[in-house]
Coordinates of N, CA and C in Angstrom, one line a residue:
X15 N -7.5 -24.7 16.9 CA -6.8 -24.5 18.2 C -5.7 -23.4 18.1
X16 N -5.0 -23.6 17.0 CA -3.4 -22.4 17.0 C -4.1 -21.0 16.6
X17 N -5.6 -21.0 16.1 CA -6.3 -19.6 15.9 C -6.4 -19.1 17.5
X18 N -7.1 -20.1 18.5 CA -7.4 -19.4 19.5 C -6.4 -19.7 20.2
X19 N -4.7 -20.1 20.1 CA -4.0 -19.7 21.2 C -3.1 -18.7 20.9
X20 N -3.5 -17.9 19.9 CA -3.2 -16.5 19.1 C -3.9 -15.2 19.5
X21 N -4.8 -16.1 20.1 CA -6.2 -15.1 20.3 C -6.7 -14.3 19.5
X22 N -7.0 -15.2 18.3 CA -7.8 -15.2 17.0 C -9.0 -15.5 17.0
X23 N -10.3 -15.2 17.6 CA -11.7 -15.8 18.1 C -12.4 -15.4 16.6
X24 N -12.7 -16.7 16.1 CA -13.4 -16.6 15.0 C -15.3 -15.9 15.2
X25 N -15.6 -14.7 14.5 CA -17.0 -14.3 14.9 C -18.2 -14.7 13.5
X26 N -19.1 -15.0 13.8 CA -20.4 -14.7 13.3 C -20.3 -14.0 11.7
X27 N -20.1 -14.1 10.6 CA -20.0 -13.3 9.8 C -21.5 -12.8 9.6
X28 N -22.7 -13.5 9.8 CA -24.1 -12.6 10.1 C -24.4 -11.7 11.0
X29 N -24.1 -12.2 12.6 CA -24.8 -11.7 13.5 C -23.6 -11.2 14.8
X30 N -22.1 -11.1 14.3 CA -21.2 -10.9 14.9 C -20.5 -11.5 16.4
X31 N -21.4 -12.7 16.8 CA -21.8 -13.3 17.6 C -20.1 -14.5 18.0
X32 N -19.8 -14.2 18.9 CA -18.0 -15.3 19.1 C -18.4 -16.3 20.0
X33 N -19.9 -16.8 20.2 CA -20.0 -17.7 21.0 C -20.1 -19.1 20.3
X34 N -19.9 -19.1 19.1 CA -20.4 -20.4 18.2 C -19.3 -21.5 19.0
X35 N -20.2 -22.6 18.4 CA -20.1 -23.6 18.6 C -19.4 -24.7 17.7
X36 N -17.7 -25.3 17.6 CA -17.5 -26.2 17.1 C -19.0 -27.2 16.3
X37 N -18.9 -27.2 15.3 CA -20.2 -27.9 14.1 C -19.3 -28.8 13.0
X38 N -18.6 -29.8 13.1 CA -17.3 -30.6 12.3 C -16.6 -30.1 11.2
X39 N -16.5 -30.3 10.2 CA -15.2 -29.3 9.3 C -16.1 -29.0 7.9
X40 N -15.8 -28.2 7.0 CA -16.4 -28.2 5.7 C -15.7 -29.2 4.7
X41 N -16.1 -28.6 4.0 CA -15.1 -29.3 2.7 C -13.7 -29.3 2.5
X42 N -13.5 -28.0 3.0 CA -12.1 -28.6 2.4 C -11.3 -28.9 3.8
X43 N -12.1 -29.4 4.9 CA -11.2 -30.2 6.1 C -11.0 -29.1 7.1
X44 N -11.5 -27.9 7.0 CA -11.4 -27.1 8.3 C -12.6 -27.0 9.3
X45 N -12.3 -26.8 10.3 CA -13.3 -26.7 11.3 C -14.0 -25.7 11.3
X46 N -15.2 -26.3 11.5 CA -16.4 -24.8 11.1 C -17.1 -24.9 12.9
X47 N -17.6 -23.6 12.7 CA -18.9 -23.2 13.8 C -20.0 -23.1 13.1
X48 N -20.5 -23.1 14.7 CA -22.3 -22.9 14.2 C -22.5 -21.9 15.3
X49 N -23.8 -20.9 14.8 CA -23.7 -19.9 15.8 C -25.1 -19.8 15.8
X50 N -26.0 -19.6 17.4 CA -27.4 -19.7 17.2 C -27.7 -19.1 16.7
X51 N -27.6 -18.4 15.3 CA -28.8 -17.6 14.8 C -28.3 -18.5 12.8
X52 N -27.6 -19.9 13.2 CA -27.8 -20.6 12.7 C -26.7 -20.3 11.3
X53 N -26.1 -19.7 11.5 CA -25.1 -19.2 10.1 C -23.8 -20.3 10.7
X54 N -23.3 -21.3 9.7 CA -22.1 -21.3 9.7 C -21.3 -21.1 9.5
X55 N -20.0 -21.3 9.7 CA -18.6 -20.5 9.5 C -17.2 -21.2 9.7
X56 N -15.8 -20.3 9.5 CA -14.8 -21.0 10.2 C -13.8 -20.0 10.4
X57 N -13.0 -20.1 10.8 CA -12.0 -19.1 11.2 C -11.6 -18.6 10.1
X58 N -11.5 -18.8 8.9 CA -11.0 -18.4 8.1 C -11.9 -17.6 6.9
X59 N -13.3 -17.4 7.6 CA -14.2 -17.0 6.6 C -14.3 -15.3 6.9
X60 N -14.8 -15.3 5.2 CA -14.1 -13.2 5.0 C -12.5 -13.2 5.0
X61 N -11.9 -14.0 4.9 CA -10.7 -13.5 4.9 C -10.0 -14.0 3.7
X62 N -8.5 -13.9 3.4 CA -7.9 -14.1 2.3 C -7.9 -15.7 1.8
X63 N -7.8 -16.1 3.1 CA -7.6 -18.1 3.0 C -9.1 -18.9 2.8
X64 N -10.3 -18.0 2.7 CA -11.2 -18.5 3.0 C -11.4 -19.8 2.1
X65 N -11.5 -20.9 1.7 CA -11.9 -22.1 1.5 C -10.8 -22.8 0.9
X66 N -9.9 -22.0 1.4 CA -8.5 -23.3 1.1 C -7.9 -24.3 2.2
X67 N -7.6 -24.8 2.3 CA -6.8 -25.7 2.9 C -5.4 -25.2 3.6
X68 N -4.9 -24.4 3.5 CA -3.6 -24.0 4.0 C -3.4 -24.3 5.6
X69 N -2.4 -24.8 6.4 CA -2.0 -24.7 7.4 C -1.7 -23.2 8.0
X70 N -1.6 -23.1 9.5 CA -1.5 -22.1 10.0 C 0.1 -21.5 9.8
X71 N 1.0 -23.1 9.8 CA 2.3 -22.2 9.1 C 2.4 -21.5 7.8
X72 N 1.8 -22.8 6.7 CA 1.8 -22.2 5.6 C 1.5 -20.6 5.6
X73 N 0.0 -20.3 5.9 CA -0.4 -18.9 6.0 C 0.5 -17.9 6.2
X74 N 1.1 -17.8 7.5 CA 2.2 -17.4 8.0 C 3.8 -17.1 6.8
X75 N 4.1 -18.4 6.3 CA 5.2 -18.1 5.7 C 4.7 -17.2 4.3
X76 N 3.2 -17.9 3.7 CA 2.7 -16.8 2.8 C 2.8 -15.6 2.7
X77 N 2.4 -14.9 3.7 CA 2.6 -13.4 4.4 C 3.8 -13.0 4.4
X78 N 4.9 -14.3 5.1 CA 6.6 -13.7 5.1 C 6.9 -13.4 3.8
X79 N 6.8 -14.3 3.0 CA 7.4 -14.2 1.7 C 6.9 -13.3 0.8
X80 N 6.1 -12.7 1.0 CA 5.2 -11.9 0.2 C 6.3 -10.3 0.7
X81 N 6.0 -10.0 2.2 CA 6.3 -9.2 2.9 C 8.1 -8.8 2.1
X82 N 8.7 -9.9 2.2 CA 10.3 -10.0 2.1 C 10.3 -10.0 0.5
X83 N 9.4 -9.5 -0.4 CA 9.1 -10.0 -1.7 C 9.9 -10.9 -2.5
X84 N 9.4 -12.0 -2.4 CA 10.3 -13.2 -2.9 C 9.2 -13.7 -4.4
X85 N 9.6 -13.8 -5.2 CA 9.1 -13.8 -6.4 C 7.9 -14.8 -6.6
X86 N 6.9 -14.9 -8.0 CA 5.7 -15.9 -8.0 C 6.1 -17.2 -8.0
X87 N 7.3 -17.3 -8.6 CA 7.7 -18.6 -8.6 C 8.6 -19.4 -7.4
X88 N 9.2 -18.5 -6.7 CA 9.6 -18.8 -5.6 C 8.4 -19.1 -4.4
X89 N 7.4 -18.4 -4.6 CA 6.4 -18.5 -3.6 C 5.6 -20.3 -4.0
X90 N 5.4 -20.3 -5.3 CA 5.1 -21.6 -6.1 C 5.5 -22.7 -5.2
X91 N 7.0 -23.0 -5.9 CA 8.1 -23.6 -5.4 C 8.4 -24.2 -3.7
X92 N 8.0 -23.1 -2.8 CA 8.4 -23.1 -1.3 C 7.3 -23.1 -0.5
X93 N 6.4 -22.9 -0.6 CA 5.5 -22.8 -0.1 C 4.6 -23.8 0.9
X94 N 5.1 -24.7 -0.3 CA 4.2 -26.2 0.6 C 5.1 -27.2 -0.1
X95 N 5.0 -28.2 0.2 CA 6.0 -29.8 0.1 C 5.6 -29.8 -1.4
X96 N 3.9 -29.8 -1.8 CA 3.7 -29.9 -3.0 C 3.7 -28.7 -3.8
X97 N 4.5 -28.6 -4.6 CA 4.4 -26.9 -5.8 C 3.3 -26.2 -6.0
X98 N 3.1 -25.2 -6.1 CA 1.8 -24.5 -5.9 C 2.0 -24.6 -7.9
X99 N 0.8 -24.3 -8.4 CA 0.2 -23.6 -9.6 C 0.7 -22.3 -9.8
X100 N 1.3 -21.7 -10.7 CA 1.8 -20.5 -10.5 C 1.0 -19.8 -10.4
X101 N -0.3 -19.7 -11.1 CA -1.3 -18.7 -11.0 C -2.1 -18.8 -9.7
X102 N -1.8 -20.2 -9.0 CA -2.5 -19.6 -7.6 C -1.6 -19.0 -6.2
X103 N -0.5 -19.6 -7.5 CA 0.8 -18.9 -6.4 C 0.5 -17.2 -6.3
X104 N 0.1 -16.4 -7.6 CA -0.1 -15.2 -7.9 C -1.4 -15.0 -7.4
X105 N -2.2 -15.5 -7.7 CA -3.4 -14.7 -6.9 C -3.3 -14.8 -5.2
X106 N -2.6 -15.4 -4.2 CA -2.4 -15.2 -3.3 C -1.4 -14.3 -2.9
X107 N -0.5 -14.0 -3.7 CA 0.6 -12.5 -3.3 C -0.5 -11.7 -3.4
X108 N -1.1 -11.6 -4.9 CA -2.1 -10.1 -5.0 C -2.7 -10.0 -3.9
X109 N -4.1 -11.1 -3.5 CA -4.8 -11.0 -2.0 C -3.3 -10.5 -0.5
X110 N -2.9 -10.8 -0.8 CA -1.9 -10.5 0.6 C -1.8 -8.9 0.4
X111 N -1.2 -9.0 -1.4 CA -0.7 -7.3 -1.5 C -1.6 -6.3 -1.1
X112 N -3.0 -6.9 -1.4 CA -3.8 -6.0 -1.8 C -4.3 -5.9 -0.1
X113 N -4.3 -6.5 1.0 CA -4.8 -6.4 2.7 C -3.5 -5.7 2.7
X114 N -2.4 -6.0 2.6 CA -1.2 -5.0 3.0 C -1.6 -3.4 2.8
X115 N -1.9 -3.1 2.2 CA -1.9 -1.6 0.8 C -3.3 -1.0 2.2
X116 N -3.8 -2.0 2.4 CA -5.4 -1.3 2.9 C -4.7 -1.0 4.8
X117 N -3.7 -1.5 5.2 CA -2.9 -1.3 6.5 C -2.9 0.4 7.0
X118 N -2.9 0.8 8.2 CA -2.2 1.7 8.0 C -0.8 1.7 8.2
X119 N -0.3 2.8 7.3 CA 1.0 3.3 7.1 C 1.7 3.3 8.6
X120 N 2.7 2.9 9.1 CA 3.7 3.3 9.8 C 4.2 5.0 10.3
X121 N 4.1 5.4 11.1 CA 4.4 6.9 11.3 C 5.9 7.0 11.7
X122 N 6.6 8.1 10.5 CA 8.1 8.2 10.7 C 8.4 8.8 11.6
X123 N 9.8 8.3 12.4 CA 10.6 8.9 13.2 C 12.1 8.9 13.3
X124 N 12.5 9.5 14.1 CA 13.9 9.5 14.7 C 14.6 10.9 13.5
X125 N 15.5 10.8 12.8 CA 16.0 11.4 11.8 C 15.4 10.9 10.4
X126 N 14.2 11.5 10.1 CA 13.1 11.8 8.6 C 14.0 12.6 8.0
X127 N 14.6 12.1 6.5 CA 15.0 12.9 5.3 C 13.8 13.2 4.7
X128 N 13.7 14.2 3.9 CA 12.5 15.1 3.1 C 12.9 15.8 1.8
X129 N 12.3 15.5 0.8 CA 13.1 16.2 -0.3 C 11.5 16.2 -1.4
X130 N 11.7 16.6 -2.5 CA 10.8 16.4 -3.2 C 11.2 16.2 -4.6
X131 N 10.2 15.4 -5.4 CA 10.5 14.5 -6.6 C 9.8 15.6 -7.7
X132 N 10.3 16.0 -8.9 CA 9.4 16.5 -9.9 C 9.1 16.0 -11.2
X133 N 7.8 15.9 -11.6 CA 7.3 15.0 -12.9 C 6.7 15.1 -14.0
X134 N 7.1 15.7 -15.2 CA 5.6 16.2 -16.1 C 4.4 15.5 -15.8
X135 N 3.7 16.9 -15.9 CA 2.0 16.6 -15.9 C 2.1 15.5 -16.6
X136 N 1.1 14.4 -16.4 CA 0.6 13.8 -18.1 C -0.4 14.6 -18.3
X137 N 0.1 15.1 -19.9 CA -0.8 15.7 -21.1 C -2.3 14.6 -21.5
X138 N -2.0 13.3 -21.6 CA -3.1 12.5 -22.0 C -4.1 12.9 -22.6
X139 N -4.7 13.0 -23.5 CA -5.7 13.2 -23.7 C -6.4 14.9 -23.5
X140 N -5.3 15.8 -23.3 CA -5.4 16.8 -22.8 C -5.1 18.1 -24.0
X141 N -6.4 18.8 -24.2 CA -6.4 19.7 -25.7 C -6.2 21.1 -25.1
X142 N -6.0 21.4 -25.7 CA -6.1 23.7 -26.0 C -5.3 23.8 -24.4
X143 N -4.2 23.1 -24.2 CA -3.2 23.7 -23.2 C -2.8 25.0 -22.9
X144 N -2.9 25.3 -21.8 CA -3.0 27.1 -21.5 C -1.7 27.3 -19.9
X145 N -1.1 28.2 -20.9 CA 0.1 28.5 -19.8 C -0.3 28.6 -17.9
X146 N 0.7 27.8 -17.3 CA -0.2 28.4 -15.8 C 0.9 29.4 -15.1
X147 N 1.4 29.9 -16.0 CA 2.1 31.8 -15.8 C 1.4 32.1 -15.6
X148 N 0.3 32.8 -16.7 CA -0.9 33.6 -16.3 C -2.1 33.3 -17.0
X149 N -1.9 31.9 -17.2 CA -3.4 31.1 -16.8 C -4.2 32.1 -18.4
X150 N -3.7 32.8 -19.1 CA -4.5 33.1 -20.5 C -3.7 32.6 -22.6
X151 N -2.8 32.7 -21.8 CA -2.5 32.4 -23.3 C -1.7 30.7 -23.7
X152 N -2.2 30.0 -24.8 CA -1.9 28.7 -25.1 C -0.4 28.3 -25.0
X153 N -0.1 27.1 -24.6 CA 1.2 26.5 -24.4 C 1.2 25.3 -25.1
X154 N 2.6 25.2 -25.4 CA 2.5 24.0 -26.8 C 2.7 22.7 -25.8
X155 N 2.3 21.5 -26.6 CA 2.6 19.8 -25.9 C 3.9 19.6 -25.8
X156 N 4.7 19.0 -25.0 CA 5.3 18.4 -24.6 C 6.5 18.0 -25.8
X157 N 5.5 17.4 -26.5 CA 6.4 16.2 -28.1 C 7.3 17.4 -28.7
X158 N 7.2 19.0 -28.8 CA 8.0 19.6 -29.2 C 9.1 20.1 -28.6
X159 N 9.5 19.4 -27.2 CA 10.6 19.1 -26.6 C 11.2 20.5 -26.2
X160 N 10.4 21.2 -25.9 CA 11.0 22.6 -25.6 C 11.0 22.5 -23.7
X161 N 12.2 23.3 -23.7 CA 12.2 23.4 -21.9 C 11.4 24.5 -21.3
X162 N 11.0 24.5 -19.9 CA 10.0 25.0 -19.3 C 10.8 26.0 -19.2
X163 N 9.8 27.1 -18.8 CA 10.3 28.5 -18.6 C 11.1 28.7 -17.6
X164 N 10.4 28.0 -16.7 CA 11.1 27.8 -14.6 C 12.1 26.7 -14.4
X165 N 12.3 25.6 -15.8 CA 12.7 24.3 -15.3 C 11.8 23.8 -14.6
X166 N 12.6 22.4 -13.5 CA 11.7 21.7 -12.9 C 10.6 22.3 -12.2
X167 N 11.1 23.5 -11.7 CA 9.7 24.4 -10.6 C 8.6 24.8 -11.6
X168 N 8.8 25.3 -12.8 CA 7.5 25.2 -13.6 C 6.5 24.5 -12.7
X169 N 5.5 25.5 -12.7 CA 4.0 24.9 -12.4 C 3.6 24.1 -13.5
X170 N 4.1 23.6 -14.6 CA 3.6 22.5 -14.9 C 3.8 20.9 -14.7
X171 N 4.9 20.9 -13.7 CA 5.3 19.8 -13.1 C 4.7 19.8 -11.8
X172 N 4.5 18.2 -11.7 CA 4.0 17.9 -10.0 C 5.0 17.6 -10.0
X173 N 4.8 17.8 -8.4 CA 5.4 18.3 -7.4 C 5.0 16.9 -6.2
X174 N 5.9 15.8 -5.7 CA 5.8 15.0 -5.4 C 6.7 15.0 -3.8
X175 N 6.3 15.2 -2.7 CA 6.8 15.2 -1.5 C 7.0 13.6 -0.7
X176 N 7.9 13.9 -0.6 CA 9.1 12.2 -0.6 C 9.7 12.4 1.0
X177 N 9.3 11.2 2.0 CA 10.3 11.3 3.3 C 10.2 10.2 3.7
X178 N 11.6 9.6 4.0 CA 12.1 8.0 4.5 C 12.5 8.5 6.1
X179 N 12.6 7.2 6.8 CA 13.1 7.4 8.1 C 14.5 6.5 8.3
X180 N 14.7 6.0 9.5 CA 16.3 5.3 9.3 C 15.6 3.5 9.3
X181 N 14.4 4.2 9.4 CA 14.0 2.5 9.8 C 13.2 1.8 8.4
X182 N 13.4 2.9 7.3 CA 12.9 2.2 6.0 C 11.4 3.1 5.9
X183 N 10.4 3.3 6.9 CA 9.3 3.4 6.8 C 9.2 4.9 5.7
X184 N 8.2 5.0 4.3 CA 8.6 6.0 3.4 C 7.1 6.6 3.2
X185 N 7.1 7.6 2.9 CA 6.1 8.9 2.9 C 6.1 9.0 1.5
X186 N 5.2 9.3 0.6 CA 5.2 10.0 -1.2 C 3.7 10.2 -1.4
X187 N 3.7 11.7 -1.7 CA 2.4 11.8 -2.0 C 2.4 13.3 -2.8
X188 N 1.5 13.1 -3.8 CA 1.5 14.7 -4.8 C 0.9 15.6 -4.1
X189 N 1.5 16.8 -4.0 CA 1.1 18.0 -2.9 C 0.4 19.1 -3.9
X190 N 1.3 19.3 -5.3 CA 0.6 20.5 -5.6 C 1.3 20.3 -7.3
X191 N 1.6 21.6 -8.1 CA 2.1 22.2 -9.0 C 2.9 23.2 -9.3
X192 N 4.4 22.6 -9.4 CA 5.2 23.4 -9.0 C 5.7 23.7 -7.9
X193 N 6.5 24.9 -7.3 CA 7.1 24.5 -5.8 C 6.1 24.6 -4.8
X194 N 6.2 23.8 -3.7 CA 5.1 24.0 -2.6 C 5.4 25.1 -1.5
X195 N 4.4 25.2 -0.8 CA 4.6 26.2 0.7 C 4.8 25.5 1.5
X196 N 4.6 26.2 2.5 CA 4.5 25.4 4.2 C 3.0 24.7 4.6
X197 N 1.7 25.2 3.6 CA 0.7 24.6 3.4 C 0.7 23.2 2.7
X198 N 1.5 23.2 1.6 CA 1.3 21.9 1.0 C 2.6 20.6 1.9
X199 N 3.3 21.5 2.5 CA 4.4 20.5 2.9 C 3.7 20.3 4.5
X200 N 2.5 20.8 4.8 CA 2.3 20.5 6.3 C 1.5 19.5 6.1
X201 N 1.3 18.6 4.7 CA 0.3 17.1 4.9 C 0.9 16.7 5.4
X202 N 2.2 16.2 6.1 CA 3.1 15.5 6.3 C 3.1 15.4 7.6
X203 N 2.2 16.2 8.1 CA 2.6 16.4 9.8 C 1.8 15.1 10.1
X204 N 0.9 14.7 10.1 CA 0.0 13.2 10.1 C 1.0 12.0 10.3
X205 N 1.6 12.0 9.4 CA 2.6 10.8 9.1 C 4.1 11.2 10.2
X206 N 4.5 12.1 10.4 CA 5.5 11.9 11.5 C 4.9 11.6 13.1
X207 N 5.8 10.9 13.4 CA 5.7 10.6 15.1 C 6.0 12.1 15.7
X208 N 5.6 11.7 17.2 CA 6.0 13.2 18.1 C 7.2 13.8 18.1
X209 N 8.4 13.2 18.1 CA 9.4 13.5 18.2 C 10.1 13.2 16.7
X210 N 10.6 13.6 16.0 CA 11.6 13.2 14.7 C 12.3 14.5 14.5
X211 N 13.6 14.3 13.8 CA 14.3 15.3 13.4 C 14.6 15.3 11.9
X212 N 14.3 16.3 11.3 CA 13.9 16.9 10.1 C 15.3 16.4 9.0
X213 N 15.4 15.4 8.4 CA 16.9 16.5 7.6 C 16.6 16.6 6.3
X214 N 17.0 18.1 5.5 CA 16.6 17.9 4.1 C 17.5 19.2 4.0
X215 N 17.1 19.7 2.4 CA 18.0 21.1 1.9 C 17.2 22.2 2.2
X216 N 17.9 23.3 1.7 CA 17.7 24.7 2.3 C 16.6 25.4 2.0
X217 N 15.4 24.4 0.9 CA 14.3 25.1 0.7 C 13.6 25.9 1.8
X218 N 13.5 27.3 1.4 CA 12.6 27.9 2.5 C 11.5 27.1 3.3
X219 N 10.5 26.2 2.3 CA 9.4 25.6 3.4 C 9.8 25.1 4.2
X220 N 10.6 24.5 4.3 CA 11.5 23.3 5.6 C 11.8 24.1 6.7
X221 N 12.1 25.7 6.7 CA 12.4 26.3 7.7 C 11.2 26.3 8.7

């Protein structure tokens, strides 16, 4: 009942179908459908809760606490009257984490700060290293602790484009090697709202 006065209409996971029909509960005490092309189901199937037992608050505060990141054992602990198992306390943050992560992102506004982060390459596994000055003659690893010719702008550092809003909502994604243009800094246009105002330093791209 609190699914559909959410307007939560459980469908068909065969035949897509939202006409089913109340068919009594499964196993673990929830109400299932039946839908004529004979597939049962329940509101909760395909989803993260599918064959648990959890109430519709529970669910809910799962999500809060996950969201507000409150730790495995606090989720354990709080969650329900009886203590959860810590490991199934943890495998339900990961399922939550992991439908969060697949969301789309929030689009920034109002006053967006912008700046950019820089990182050595990881070398890993990475042989016959070749300068990307002029891309022909060998450059040594890292472990001999020598500094870059450019510093941080060295094209051998990514180059990491970083922007928060006043409302928390944050942007980070690797653009390039070394300093970027107005090409690598226009990914960004996707992610801001229609109206926002810019603030960052005097890098020429920003102009």
């Amino acid at each position: 009942k609190l699914f559909k006065n959410f307007g939560i209409n459980p469908f068909c996971p065969a035949c897509g179908s939202q006409k089913g029909v109340l068919n009594g509960k499964n196993k673990s005490g929830v109400s299932q459908y039946k839908c004529k092309c004979g597939k049962r189901y329940t509101a909760l199937t395909n989803t993260i809760f599918e064959g648990t037992d959890y109430t519709w608050d529970e669910m809910v505060n799962a999500v809060h606490m996950v969201i507000n990141k409150e730790s495995v054992d606090y989720i354990a602990l709080n969650l329900r009257s009886t203590p959860l198992k810590t490991a199934s306390a943890w495998l339900l943050q990961n399922k939550i984490l992991y439908i969060l992560a697949k969301m789309p992102a929030p689009k920034l506004g109002g006053v967006v700060q912008i700046d950019e982060k820089y990182f050595r390459e990881n070398q890993k596994g990475s042989h016959d290293l070749i300068s990307f000055l002029d891309g022909t003659s060998p450059r040594k690893a890292r472990r001999h602790n020598y500094r870059s010719e450019c510093g941080i702008f060295g094209p051998e550092f990514v180059n990491v484009l970083c922007a928060v809003d006043n409302a928390g909502h944050h942007f980070a994604e690797c653009v390039c090697l070394g300093p970027m243009s107005e090409v690598e800094l226009s990914t960004i246009d996707k992610h801001l709202d229609q109206v926002s105002y810019i603030c960052s330093d005097n890098y020429e791209a920003y102009s």
